[in-house]
mmCIF file with all atom_site columns, C-alpha atoms in Angstrom:
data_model
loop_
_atom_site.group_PDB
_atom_site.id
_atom_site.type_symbol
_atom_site.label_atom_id
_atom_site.label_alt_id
_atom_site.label_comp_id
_atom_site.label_asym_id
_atom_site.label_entity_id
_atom_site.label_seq_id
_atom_site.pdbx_PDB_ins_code
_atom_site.Cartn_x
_atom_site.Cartn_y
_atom_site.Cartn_z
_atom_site.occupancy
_atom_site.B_iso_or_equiv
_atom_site.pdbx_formal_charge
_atom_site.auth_seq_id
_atom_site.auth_comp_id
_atom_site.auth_asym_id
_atom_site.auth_atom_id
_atom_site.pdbx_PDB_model_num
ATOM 1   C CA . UNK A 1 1   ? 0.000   0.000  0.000  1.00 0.00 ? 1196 UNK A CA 1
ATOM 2   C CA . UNK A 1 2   ? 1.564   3.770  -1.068 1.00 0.00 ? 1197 UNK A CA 1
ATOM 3   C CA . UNK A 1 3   ? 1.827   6.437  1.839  1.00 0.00 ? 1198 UNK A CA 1
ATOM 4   C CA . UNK A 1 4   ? -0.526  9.575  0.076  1.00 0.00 ? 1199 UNK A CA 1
ATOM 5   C CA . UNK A 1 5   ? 2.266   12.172 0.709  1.00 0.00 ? 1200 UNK A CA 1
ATOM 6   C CA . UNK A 1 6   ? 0.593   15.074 -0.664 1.00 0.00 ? 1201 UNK A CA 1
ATOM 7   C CA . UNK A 1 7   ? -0.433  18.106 0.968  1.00 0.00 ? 1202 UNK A CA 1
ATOM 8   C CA . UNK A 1 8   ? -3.464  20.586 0.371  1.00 0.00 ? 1203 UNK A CA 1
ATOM 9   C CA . UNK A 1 9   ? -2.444  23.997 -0.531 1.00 0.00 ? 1204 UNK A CA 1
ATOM 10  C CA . UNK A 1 10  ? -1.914  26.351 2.149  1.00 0.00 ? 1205 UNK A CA 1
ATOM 11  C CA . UNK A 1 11  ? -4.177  29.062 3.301  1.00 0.00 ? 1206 UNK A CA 1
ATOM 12  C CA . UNK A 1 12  ? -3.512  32.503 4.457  1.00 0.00 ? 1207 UNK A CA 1
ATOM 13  C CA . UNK A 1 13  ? -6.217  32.488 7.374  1.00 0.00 ? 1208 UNK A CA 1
ATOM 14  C CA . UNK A 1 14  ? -5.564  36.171 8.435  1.00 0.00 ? 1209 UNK A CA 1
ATOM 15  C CA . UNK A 1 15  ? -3.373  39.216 8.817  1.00 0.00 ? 1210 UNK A CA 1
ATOM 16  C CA . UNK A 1 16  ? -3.146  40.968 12.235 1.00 0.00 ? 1211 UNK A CA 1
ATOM 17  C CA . UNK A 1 17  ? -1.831  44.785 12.137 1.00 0.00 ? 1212 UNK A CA 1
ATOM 18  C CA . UNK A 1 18  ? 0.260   46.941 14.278 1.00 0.00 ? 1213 UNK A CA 1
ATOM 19  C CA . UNK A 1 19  ? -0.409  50.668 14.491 1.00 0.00 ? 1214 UNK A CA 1
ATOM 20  C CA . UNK A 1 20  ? 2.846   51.692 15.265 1.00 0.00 ? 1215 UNK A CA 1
ATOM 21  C CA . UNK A 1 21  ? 1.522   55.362 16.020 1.00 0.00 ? 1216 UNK A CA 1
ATOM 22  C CA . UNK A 1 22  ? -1.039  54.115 18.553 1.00 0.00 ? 1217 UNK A CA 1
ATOM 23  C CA . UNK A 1 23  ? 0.285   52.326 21.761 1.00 0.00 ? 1218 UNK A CA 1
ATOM 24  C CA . UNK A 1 24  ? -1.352  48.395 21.689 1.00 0.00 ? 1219 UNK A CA 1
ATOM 25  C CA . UNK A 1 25  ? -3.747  49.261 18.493 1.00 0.00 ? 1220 UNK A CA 1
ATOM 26  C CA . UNK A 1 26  ? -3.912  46.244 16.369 1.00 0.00 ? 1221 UNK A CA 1
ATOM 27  C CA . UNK A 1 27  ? -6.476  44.828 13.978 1.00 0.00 ? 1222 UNK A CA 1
ATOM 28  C CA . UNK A 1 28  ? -7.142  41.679 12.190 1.00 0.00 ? 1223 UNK A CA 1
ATOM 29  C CA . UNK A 1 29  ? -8.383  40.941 8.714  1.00 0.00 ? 1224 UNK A CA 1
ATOM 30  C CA . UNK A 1 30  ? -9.656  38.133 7.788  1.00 0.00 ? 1225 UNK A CA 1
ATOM 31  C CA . UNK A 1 31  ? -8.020  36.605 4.488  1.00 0.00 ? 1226 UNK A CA 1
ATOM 32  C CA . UNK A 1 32  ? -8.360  35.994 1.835  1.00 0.00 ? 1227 UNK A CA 1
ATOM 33  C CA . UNK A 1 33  ? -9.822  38.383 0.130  1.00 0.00 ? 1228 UNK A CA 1
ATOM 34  C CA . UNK A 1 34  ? -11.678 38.103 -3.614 1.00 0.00 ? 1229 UNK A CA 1
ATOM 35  C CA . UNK A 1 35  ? -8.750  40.125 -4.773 1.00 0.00 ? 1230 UNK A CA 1
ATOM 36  C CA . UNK A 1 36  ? -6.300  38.136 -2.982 1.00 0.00 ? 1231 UNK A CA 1
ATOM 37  C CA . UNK A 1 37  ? -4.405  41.056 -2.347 1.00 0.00 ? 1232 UNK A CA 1
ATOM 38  C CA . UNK A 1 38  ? -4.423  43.674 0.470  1.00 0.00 ? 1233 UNK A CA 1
ATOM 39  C CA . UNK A 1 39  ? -3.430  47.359 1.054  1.00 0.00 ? 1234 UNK A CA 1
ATOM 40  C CA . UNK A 1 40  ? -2.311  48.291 4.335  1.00 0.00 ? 1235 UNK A CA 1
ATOM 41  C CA . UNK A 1 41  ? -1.811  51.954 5.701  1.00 0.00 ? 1236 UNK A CA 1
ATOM 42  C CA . UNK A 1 42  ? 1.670   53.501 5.651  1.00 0.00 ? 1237 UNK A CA 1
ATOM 43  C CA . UNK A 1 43  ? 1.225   53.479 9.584  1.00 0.00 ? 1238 UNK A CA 1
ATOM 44  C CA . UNK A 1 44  ? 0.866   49.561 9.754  1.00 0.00 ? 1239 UNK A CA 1
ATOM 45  C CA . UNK A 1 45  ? 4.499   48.324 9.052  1.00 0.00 ? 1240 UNK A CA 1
ATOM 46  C CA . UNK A 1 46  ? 4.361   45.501 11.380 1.00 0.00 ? 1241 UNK A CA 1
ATOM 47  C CA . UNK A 1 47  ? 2.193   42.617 10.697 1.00 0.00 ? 1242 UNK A CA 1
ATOM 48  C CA . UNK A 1 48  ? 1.119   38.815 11.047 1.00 0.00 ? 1243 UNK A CA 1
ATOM 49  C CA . UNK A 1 49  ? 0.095   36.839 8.792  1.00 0.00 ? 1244 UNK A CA 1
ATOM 50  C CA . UNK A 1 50  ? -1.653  33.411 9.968  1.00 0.00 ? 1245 UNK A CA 1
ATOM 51  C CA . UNK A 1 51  ? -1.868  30.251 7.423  1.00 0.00 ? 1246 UNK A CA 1
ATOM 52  C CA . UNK A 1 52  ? -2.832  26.883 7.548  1.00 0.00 ? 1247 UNK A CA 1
ATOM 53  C CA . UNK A 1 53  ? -3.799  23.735 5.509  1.00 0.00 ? 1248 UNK A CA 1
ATOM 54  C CA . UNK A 1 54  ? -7.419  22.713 5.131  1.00 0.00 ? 1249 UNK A CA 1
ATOM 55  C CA . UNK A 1 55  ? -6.783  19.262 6.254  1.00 0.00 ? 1250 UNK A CA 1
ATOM 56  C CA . UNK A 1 56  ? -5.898  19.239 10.167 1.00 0.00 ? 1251 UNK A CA 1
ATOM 57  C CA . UNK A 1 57  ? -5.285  15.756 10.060 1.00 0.00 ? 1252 UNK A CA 1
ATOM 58  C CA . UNK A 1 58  ? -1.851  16.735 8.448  1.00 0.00 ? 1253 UNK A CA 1
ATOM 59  C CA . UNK A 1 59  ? -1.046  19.308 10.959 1.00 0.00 ? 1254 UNK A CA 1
ATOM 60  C CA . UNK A 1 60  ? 1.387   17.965 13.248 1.00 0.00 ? 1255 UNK A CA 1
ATOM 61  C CA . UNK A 1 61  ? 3.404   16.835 10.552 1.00 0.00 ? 1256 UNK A CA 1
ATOM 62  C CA . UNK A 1 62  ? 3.596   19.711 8.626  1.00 0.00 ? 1257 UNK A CA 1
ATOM 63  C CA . UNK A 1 63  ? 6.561   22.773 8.285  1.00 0.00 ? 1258 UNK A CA 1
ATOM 64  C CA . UNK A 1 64  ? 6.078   25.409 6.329  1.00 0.00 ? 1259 UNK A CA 1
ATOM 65  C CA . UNK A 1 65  ? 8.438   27.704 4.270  1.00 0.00 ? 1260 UNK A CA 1
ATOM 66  C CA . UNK A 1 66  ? 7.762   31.305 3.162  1.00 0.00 ? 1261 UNK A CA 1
ATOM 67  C CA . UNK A 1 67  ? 9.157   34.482 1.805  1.00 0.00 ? 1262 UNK A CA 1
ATOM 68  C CA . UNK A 1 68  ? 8.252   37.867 1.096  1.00 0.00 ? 1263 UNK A CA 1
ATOM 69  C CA . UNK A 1 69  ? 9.076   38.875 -2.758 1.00 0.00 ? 1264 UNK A CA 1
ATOM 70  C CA . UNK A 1 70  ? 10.113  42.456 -2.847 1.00 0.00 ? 1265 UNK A CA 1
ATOM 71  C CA . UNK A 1 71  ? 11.235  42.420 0.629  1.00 0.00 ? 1266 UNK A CA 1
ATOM 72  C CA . UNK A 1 72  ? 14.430  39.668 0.904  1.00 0.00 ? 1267 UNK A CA 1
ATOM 73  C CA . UNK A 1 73  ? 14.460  36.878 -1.775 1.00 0.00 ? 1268 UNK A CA 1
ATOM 74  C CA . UNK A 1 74  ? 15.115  34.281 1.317  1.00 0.00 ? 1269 UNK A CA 1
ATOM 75  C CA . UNK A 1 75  ? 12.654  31.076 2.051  1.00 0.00 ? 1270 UNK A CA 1
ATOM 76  C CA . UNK A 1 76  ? 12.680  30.406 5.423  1.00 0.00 ? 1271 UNK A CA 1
ATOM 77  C CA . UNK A 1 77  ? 11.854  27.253 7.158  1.00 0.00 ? 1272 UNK A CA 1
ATOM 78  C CA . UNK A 1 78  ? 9.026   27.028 10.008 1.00 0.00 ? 1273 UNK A CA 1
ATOM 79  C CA . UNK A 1 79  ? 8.565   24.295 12.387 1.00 0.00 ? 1274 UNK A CA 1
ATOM 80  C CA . UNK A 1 80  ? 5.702   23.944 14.513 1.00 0.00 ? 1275 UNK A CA 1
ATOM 81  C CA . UNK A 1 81  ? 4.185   27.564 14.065 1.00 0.00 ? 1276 UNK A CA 1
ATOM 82  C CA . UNK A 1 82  ? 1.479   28.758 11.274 1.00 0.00 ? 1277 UNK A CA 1
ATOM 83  C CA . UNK A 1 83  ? 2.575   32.196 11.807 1.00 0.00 ? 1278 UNK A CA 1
ATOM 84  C CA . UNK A 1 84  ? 4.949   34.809 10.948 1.00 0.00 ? 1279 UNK A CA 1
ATOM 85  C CA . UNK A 1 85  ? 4.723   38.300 11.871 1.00 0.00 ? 1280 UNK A CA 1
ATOM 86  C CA . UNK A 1 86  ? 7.333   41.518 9.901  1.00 0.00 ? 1281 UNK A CA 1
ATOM 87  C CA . UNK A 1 87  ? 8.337   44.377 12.188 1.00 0.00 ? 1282 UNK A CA 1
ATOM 88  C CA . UNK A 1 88  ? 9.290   47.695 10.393 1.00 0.00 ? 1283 UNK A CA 1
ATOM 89  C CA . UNK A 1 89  ? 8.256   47.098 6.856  1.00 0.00 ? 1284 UNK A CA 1
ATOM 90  C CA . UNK A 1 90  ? 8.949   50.081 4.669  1.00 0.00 ? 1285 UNK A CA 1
ATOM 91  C CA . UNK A 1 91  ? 6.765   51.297 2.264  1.00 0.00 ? 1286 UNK A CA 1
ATOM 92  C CA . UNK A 1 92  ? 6.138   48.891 -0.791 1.00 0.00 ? 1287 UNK A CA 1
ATOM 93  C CA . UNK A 1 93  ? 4.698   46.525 -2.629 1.00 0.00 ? 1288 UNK A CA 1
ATOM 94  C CA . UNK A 1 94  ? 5.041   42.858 -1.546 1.00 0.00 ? 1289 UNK A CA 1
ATOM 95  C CA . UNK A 1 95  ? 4.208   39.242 -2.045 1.00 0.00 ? 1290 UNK A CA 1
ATOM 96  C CA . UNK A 1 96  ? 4.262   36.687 0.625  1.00 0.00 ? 1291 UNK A CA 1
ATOM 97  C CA . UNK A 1 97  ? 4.195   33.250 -0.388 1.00 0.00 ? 1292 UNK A CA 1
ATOM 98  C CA . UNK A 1 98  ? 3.921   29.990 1.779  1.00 0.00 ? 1293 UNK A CA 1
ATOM 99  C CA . UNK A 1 99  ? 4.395   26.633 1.132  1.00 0.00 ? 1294 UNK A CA 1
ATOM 100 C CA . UNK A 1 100 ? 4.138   23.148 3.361  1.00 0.00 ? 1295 UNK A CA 1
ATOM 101 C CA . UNK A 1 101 ? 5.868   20.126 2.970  1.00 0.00 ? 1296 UNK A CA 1
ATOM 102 C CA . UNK A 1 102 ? 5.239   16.915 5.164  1.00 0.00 ? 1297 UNK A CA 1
ATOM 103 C CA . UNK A 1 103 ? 8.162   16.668 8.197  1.00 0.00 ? 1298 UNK A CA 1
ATOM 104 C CA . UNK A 1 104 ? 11.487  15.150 6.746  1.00 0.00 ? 1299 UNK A CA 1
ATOM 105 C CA . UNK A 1 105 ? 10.461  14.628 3.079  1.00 0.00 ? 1300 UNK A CA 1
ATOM 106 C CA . UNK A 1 106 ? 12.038  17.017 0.718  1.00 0.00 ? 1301 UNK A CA 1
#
């Protein structure tokens, strides 16, 4: 009998935002939009951005890796979180992009 070792695409669940002007102000939208794209205020350079896979069954066994295109062109490696949050995010235009692979395959 084969192992199924795929994975369901990944989901950006929401994005939580800092108002760095306004002590403890944040706000969370909740992704993803029809667009699939969002505009945040100049004032909200820090961010986190919450994903998942559909299927929970996989979730223990899951890492994810993402980047941020126009920011660093880095993939970083997750284990055992479905979040990342950005801290002092200059002006721009950016695309995060997530992707999970089951624990110790490649």
């Amino acid at each position: 009998m084969m192992k199924d070792n795929r994975i369901t695409p990944v989901e950006i669940i929401s994005l939580h935002g800092f108002n760095r002007n306004i002590e403890n102000q944040s706000e969370e939208i909740t992704l993803p939009s029809e667009k699939k794209t969002i505009r945040l205020p100049y004032n909200w350079n820090s961010f986190r951005i919450t994903f998942a896979i559909p299927n929970y069954a996989q979730s223990e066994q899951i890492e994810y890796t993402y980047t941020m295109d126009g920011l660093e062109k880095i993939w970083y490696n997750i284990t055992n979180e479905n979040q990342v949050t950005f801290r002092n995010i200059p002006p721009g235009e950016y695309t995060f992009r997530v992707k999970a692979k089951l624990k110790n395959q490649e």
